[in-house]
Short mmCIF file of C-alpha atoms in Angstrom, two decimals:
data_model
loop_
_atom_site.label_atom_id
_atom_site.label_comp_id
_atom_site.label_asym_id
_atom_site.label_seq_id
_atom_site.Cartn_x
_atom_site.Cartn_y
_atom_site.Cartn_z
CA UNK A 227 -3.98 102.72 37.40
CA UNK A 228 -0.41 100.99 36.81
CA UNK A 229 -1.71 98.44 35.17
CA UNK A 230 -3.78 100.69 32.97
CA UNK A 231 -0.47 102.29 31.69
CA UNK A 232 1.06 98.89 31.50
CA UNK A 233 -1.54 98.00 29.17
CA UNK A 234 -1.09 101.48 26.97
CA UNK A 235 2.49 101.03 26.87
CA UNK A 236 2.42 97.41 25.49
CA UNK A 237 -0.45 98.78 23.12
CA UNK A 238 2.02 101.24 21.72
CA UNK A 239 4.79 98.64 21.43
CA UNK A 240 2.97 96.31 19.48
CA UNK A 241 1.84 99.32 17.12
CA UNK A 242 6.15 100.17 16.81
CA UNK A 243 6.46 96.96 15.38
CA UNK A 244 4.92 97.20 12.11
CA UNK A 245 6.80 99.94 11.30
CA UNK A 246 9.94 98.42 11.60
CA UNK A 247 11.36 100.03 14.43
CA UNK A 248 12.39 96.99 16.19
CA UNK A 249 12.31 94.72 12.81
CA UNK A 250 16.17 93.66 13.24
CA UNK A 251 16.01 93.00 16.89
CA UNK A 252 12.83 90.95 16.98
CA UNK A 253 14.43 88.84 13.34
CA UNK A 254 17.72 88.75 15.32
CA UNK A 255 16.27 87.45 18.46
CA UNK A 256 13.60 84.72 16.49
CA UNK A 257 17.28 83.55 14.53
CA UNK A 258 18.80 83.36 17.72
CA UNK A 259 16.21 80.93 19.28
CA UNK A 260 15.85 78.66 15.80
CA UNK A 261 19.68 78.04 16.78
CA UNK A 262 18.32 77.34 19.85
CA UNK A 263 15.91 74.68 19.20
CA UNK A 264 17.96 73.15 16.57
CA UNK A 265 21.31 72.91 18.79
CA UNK A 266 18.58 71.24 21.47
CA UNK A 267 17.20 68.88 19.17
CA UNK A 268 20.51 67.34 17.10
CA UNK A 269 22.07 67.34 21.47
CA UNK A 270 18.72 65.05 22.10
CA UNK A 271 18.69 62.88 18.64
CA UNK A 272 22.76 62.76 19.41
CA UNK A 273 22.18 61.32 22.95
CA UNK A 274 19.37 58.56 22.01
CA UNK A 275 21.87 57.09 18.57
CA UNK A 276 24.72 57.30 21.58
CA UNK A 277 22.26 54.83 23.89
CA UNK A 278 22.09 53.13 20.69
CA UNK A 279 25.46 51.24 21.43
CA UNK A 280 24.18 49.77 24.96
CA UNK A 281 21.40 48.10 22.37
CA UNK A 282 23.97 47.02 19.94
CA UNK A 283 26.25 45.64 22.95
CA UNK A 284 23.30 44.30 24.63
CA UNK A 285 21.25 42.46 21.45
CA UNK A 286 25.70 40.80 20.45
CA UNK A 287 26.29 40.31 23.95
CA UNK A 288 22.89 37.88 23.98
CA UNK A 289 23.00 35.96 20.95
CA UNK A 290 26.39 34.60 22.18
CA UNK A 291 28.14 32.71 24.86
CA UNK A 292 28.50 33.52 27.91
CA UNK A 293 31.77 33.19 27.88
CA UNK A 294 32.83 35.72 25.49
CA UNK A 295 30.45 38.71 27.02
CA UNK A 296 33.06 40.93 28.33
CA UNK A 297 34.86 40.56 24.75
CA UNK A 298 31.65 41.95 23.38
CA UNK A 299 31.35 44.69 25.89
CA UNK A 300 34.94 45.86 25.48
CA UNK A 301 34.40 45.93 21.66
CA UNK A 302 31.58 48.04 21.75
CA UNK A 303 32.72 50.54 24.16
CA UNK A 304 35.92 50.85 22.34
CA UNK A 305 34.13 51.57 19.31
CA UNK A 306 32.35 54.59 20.46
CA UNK A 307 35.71 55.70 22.52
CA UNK A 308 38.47 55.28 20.26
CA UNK A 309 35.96 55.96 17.07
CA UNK A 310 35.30 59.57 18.68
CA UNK A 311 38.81 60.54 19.06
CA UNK A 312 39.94 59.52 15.87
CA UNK A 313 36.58 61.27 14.11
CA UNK A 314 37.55 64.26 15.93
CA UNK A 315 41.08 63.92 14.53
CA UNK A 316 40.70 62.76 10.79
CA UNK A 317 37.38 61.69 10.19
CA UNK A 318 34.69 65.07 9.90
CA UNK A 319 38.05 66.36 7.90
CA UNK A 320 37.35 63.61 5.65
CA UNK A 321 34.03 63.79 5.60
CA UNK A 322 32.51 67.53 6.11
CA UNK A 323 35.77 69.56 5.18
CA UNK A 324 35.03 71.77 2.37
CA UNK A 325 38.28 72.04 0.66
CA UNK A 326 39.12 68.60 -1.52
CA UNK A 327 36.91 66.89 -4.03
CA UNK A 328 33.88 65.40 -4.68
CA UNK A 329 35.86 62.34 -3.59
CA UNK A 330 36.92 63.29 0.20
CA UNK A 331 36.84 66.28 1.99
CA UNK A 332 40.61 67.95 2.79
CA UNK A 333 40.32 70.38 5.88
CA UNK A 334 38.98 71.16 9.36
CA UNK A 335 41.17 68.38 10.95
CA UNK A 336 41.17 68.46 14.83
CA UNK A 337 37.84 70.53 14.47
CA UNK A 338 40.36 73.58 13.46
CA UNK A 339 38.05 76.11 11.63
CA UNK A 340 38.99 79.27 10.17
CA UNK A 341 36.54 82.35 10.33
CA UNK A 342 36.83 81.80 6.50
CA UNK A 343 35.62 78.41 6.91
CA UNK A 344 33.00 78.65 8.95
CA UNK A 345 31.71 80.98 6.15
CA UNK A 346 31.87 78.23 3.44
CA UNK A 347 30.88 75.61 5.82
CA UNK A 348 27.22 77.78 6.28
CA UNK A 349 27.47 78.82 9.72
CA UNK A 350 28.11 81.96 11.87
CA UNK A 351 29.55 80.45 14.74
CA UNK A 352 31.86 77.69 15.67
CA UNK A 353 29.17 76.58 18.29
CA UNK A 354 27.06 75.32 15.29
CA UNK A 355 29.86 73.08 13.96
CA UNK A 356 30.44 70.95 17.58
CA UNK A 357 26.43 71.00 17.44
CA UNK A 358 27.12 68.79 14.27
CA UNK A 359 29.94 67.06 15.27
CA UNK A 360 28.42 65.17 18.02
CA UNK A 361 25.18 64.58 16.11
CA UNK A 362 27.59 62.89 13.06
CA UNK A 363 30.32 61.03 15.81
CA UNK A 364 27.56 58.89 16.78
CA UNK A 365 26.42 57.94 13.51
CA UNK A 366 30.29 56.85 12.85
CA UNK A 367 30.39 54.78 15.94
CA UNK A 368 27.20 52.93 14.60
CA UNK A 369 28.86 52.04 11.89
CA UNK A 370 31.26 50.77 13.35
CA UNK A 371 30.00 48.49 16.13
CA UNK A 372 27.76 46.53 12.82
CA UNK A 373 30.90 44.74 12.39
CA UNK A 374 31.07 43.69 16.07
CA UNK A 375 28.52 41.31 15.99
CA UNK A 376 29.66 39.40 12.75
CA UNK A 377 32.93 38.51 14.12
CA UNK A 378 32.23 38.13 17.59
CA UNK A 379 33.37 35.22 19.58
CA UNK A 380 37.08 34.66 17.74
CA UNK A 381 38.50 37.95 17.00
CA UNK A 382 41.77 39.36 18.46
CA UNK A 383 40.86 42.01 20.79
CA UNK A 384 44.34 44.17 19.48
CA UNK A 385 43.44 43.59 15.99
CA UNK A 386 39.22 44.38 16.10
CA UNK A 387 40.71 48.16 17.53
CA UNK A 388 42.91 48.36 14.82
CA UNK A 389 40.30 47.95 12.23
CA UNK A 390 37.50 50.29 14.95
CA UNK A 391 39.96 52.70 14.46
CA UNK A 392 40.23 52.50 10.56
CA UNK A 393 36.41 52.65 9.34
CA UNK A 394 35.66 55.97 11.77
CA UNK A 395 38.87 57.90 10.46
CA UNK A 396 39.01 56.62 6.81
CA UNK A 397 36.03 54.22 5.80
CA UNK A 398 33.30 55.31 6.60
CA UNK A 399 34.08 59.22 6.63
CA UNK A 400 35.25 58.90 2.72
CA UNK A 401 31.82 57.41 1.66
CA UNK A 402 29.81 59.39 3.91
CA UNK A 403 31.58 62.29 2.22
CA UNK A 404 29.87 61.40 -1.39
CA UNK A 405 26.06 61.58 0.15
CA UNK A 406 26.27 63.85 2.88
CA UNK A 407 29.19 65.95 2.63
CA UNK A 408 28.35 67.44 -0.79
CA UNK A 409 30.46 64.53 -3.11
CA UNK A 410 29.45 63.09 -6.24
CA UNK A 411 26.75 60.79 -5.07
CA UNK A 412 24.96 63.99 -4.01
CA UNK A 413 25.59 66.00 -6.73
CA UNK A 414 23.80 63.08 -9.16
CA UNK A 415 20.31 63.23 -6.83
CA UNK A 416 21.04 59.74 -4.64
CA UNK A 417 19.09 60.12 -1.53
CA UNK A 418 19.77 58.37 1.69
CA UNK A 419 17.98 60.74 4.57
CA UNK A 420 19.07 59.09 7.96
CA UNK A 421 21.61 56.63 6.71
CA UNK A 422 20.68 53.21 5.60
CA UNK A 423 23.36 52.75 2.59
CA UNK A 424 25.91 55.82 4.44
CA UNK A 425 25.94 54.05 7.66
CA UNK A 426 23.98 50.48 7.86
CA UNK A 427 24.99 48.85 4.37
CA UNK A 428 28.79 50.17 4.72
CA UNK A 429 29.01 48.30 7.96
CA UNK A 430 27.27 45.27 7.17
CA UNK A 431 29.48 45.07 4.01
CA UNK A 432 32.49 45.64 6.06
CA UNK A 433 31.24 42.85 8.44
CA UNK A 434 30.53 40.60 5.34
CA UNK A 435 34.53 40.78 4.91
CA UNK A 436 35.55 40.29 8.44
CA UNK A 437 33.64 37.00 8.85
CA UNK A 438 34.43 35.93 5.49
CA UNK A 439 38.53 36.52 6.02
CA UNK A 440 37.94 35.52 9.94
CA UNK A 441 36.38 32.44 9.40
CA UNK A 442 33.82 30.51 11.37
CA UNK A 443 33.49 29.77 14.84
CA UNK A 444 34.78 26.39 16.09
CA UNK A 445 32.45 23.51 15.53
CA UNK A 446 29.70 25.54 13.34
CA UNK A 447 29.92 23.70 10.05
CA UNK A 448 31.31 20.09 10.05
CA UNK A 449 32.77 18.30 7.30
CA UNK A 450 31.61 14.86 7.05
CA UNK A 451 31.40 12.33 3.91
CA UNK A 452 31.81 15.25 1.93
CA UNK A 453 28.54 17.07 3.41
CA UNK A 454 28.67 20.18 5.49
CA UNK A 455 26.45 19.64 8.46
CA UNK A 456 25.65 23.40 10.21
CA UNK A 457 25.82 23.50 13.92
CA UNK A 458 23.70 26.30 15.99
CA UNK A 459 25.45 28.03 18.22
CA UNK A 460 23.19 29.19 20.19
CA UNK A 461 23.07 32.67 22.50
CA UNK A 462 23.17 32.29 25.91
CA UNK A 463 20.54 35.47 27.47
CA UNK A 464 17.69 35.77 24.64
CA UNK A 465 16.19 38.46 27.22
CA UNK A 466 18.86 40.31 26.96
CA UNK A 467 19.10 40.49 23.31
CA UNK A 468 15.05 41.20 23.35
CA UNK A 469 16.41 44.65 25.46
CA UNK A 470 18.99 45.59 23.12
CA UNK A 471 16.38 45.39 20.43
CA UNK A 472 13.54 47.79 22.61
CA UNK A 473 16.79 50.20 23.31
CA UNK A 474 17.77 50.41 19.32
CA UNK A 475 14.18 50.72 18.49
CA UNK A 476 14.35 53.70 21.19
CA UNK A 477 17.38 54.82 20.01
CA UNK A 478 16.21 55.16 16.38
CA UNK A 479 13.75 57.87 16.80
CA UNK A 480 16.79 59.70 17.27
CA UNK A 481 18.83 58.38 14.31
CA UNK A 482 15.33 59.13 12.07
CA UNK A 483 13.57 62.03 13.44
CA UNK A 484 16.46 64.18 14.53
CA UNK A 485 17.95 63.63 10.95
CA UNK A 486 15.72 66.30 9.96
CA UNK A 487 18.81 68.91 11.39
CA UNK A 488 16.17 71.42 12.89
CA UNK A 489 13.62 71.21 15.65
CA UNK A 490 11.44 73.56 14.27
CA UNK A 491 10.76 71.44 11.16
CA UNK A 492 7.36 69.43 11.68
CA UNK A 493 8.36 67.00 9.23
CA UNK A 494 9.74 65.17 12.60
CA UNK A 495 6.33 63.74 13.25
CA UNK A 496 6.44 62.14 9.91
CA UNK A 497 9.65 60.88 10.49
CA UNK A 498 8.46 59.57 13.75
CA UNK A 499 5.12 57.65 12.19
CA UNK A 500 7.30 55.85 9.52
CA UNK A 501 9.94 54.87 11.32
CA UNK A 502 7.52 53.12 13.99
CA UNK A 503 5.59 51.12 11.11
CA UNK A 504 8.11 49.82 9.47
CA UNK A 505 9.96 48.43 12.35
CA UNK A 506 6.18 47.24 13.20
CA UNK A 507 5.93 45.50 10.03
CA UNK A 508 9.65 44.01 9.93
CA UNK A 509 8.87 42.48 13.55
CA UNK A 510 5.65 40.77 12.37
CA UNK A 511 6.60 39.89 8.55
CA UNK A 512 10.22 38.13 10.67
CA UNK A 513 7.67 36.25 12.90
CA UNK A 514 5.36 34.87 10.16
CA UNK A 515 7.88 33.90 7.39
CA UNK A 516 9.56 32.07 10.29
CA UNK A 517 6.24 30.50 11.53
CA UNK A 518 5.50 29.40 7.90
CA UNK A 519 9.28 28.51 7.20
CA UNK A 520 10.08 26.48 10.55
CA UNK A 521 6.64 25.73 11.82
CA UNK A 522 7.25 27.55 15.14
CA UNK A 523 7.53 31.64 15.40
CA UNK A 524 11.54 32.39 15.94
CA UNK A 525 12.42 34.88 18.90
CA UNK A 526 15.79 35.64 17.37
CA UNK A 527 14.52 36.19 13.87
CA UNK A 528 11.61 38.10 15.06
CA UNK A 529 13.85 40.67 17.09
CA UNK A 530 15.85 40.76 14.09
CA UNK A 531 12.75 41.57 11.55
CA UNK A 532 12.01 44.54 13.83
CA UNK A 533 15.59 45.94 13.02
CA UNK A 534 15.35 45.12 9.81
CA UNK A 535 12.67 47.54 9.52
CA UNK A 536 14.24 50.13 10.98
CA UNK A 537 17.17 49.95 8.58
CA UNK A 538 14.97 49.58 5.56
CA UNK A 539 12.82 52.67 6.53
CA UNK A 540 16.28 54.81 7.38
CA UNK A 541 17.24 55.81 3.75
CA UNK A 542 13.37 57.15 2.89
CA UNK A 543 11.87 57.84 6.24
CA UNK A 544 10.93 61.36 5.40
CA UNK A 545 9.70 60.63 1.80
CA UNK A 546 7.80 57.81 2.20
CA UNK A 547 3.89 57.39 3.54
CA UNK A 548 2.41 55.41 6.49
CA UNK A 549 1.79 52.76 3.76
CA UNK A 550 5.01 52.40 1.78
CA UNK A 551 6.54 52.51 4.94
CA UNK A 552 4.95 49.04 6.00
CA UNK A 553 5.88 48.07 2.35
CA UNK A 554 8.97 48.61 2.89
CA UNK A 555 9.43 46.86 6.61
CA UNK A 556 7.62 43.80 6.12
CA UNK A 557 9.46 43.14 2.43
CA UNK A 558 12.96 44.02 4.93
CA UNK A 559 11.31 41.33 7.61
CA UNK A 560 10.83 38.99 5.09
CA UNK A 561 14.39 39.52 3.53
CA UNK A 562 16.19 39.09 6.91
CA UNK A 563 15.22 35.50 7.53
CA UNK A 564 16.16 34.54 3.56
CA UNK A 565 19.04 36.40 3.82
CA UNK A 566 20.19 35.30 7.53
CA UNK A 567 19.52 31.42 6.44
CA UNK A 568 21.00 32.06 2.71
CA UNK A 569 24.58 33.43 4.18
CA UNK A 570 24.71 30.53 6.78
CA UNK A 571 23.66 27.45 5.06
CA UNK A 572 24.55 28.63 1.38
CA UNK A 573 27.21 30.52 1.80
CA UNK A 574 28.57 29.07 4.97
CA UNK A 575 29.69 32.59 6.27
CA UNK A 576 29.67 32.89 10.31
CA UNK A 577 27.64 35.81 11.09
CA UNK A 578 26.59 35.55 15.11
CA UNK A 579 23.89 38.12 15.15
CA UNK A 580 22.85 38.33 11.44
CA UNK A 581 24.50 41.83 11.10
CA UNK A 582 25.35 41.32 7.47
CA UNK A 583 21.24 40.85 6.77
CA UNK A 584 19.75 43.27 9.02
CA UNK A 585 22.47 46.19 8.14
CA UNK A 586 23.90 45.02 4.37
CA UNK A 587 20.77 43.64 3.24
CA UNK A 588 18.34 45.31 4.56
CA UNK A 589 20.41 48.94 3.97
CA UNK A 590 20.27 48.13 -0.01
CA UNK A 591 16.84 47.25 0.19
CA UNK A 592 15.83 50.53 2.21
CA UNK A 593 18.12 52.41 0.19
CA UNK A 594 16.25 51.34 -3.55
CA UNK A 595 12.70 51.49 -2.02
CA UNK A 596 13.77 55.30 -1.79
CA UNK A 597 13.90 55.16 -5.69
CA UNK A 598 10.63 52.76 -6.01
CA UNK A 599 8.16 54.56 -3.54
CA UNK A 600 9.50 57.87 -2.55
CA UNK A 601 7.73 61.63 -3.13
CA UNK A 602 10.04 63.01 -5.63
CA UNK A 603 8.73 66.21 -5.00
CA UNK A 604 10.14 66.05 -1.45
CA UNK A 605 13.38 64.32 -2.98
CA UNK A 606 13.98 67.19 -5.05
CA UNK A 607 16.30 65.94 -7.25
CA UNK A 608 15.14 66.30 -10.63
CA UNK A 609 14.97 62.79 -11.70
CA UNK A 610 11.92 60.81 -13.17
CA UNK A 611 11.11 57.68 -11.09
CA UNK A 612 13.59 55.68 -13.50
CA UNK A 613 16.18 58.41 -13.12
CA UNK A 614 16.21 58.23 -9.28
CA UNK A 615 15.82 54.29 -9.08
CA UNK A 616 18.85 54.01 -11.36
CA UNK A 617 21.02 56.65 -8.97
CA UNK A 618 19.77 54.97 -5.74
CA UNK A 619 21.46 51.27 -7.58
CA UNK A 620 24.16 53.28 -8.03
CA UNK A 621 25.02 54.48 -4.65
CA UNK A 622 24.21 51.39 -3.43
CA UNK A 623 26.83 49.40 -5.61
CA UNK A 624 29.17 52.29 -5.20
CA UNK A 625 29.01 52.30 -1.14
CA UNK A 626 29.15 48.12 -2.08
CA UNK A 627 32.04 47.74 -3.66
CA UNK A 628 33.57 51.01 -1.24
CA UNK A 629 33.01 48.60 1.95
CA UNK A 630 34.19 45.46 0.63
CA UNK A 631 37.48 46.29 -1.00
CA UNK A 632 38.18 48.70 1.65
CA UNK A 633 37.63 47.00 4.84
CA UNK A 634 38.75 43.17 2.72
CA UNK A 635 42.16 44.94 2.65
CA UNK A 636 41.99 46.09 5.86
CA UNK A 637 41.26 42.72 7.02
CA UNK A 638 43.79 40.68 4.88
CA UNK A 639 46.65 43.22 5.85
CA UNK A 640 46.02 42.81 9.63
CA UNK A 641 45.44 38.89 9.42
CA UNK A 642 48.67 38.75 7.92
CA UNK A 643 50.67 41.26 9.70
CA UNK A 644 49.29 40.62 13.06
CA UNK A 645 46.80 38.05 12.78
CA UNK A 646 43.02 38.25 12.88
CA UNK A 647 42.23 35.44 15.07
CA UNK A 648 42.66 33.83 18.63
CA UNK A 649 43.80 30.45 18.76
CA UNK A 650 41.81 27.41 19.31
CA UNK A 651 42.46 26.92 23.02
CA UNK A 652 41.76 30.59 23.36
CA UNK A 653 38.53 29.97 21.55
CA UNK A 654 36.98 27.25 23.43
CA UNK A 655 37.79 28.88 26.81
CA UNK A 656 36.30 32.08 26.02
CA UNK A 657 37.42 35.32 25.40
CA UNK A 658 36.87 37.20 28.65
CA UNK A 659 39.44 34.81 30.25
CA UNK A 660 42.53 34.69 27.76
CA UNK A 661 42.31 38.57 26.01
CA UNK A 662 40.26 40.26 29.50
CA UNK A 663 41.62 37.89 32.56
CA UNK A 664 37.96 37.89 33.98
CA UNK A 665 34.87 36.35 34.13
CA UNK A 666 31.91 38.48 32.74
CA UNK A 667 29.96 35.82 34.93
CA UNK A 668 31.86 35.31 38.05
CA UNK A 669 30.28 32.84 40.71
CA UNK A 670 27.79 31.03 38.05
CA UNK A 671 28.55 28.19 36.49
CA UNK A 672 28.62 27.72 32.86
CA UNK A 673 27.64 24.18 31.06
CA UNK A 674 27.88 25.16 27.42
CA UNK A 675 31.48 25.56 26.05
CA UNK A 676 31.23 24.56 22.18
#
């Protein structure tokens, strides 16, 4: 009997609801669990980019010495640390404030909204803005830690959190604010979805400067009969660098898919599919242009192809198909290992890890195969395929020429205020012992000092 008028009483409810008699609840309630899923998703996407900097730490921290891996783990965890405070501080103002320009944003310092700003920021609650805070901070501190690995092994430990400090408050945030805060980049149609020209290219430009101005390490290119003989320096854990790359690639389905901003939009599945075959086809494209090039198939440069494709795909991950998405990985793949050979014995520039032609490279590259391959229906920006090729060259010049001059200055002023670099005794005995006091490997005994 009970469950007879149980089952009349739900009958009558769900004839109420057509006639609007509980239209606002039920519309509030769905609203209220959208915000829901969404503030669950960009928390999830937020937490795998975070684990992102034990890949970053781990892949620099391996294709060094062994002598210098506390150095790189301080570095790293200072750029996440000190980044977050001082994005919290300066740099969402400078990115995400509405008030300013198309040229930087000018409010909402500290995370200090106004009921008035909320409203012209989009959202109803302040809950919704420290839901995209922390999805943005780690994006920041990615861009940051690029430059780690390009001047690793010879950089003042005072000085490297001087200029950590500089590209999360003022750098980066001012660029980022043309594409993704609603600046002029934006306004013309460029379109970079997860960030391979906002985040990737402006830190392996800024980490072109610093191991320009820095200089190479000790012993790597040597001057003889007027030849320049290069020297490789070789990393000291490969495994470990092989991890860093498996976390990243982990990490990245939450830099890609979660970029969508909503976990109710399906799209993330896409995101998911491209983002797995173009690191696929980086990773294999690295290992055969290698096996061709060298006659043996490269560890290093393989691991490195795989990230490669994973910056590539970044910018057009959601506009792209399956297929252009392989396109666009193996072409990154291929690039790395031209690119990582062309800076070193061309150009003679020290760059550890390769950062400068996995992120500044590859970012460009990802950036204009937006432009080349990408659904402009999806893009939505009113440009024929010439149109949005030309706007995607221009952001990436624009973000070029942004990360150079900016973080070149940066790097000249401390270099000659403070000084960029340890000294040579401090170099060949390792960083850990003379800016740390410790031994990252304490009890094991190290053969390789050069």
């Amino acid at each position: 009997m009970k469950k007879r008028w149980f089952f009349i009483l739900s009958l009558i409810v769900l004839m109420m609801i057509p006639t609007g008699l509980f239209a606002d609840e039920i519309t509030e309630t769905l609203e209220l669990y959208k915000l829901s899923f969404d503030a669950i998703w960009l928390l999830l996407g937020a937490a795998l980019v975070f684990f992102m900097q034990a890949g970053f730490a781990m892949v620099e921290t391996g294709l060094t010495r062994a002598k210098n891996a506390g150095n790189i783990i301080m570095k790293n965890l200072m750029d996440f640390s000190m980044g977050a405070l001082f994005y919290w501080a300066i740099g969402w103002a400078f990115m995400y404030g509405t008030e300013g320009n198309s040229f930087i944003g000018m409010n909402a310092f500290f995370l200090n909204y106004t009921p008035e700003f909320l409203a012209d920021y989009g959202v109803g609650s302040m809950q919704e803005i420290t839901r995209d805070w922390f999805f943005q901070v780690v994006f920041a501190a990615t861009a940051a830690t690029i430059v780690s690995g390009s001047m690793a092994e010879r950089t003042k430990f005072s000085s490297y959190l001087i200029y950590s400090v500089i590209i999360s408050a003022v750098i980066y945030p001012i660029s980022g604010h043309w594409i993704w805060g609603g600046g002029w980049l934006a306004a013309k149609g460029f379109h970079d979805f997860a960030g391979s020209t906002v985040v990737h290219s402006l830190g392996g430009w800024a980490a072109l400067m610093g191991a320009l101005i820095l200089g190479p390490r000790l012993g790597k290119y040597v001057k003889k009969d007027g030849k320049i003989t290069v020297k490789a320096i070789l990393g000291h854990n490969m495994p470990l660098a092989a991890l860093g790359v498996f976390i990243l690639w982990f990490g990245w389905y939450g830099f890609n898919a979660a970029s969508t901003l909503s976990g109710t939009d399906i799209t993330m599945t896409d995101v998911a599919v491209t983002t797995t075959l173009a690191a696929s086809a980086g990773a294999v494209f690295a290992m055969f242009t290698t096996w061709i090039v060298f006659g043996k198939p490269d560890v290093s440069m393989s691991l490195n192809g795989a990230l490669a494709g994973l910056v590539g795909i970044t910018a057009g991950c959601g506009v792209l198909s399956p297929t252009e998405a392989i396109i666009t990985g193996g072409i990154a793949g291929i690039l790395v290992v031209g690119s990582v050979e062309f800076f070193d014995k061309v150009l003679h520039i020290d760059d550890p890890v390769g950062a400068i032609s996995v992120h500044g490279i590859c970012g460009a590259w990802g950036t204009l195969a937006v432009g080349i391959f990408g659904d402009l229906s999806i893009i939505d920006s009113g440009l024929t395929r010439a149109g949005q090729i030309g706007v995607q060259l221009l952001g990436i010049g624009s973000v070029f020429l942004w990360g150079t001059i900016t973080a070149g200055t940066l790097f000249l002023a401390i270099k000659f205020i403070l000084g960029l670099r340890v000294s040579e005794k401090e170099e060949l005995r390792g960083l850990d012992l003379d800016e740390h006091g410790m031994e990252s490997y304490a009890g094991f005994q190290i053969f390789q000092n050069m």
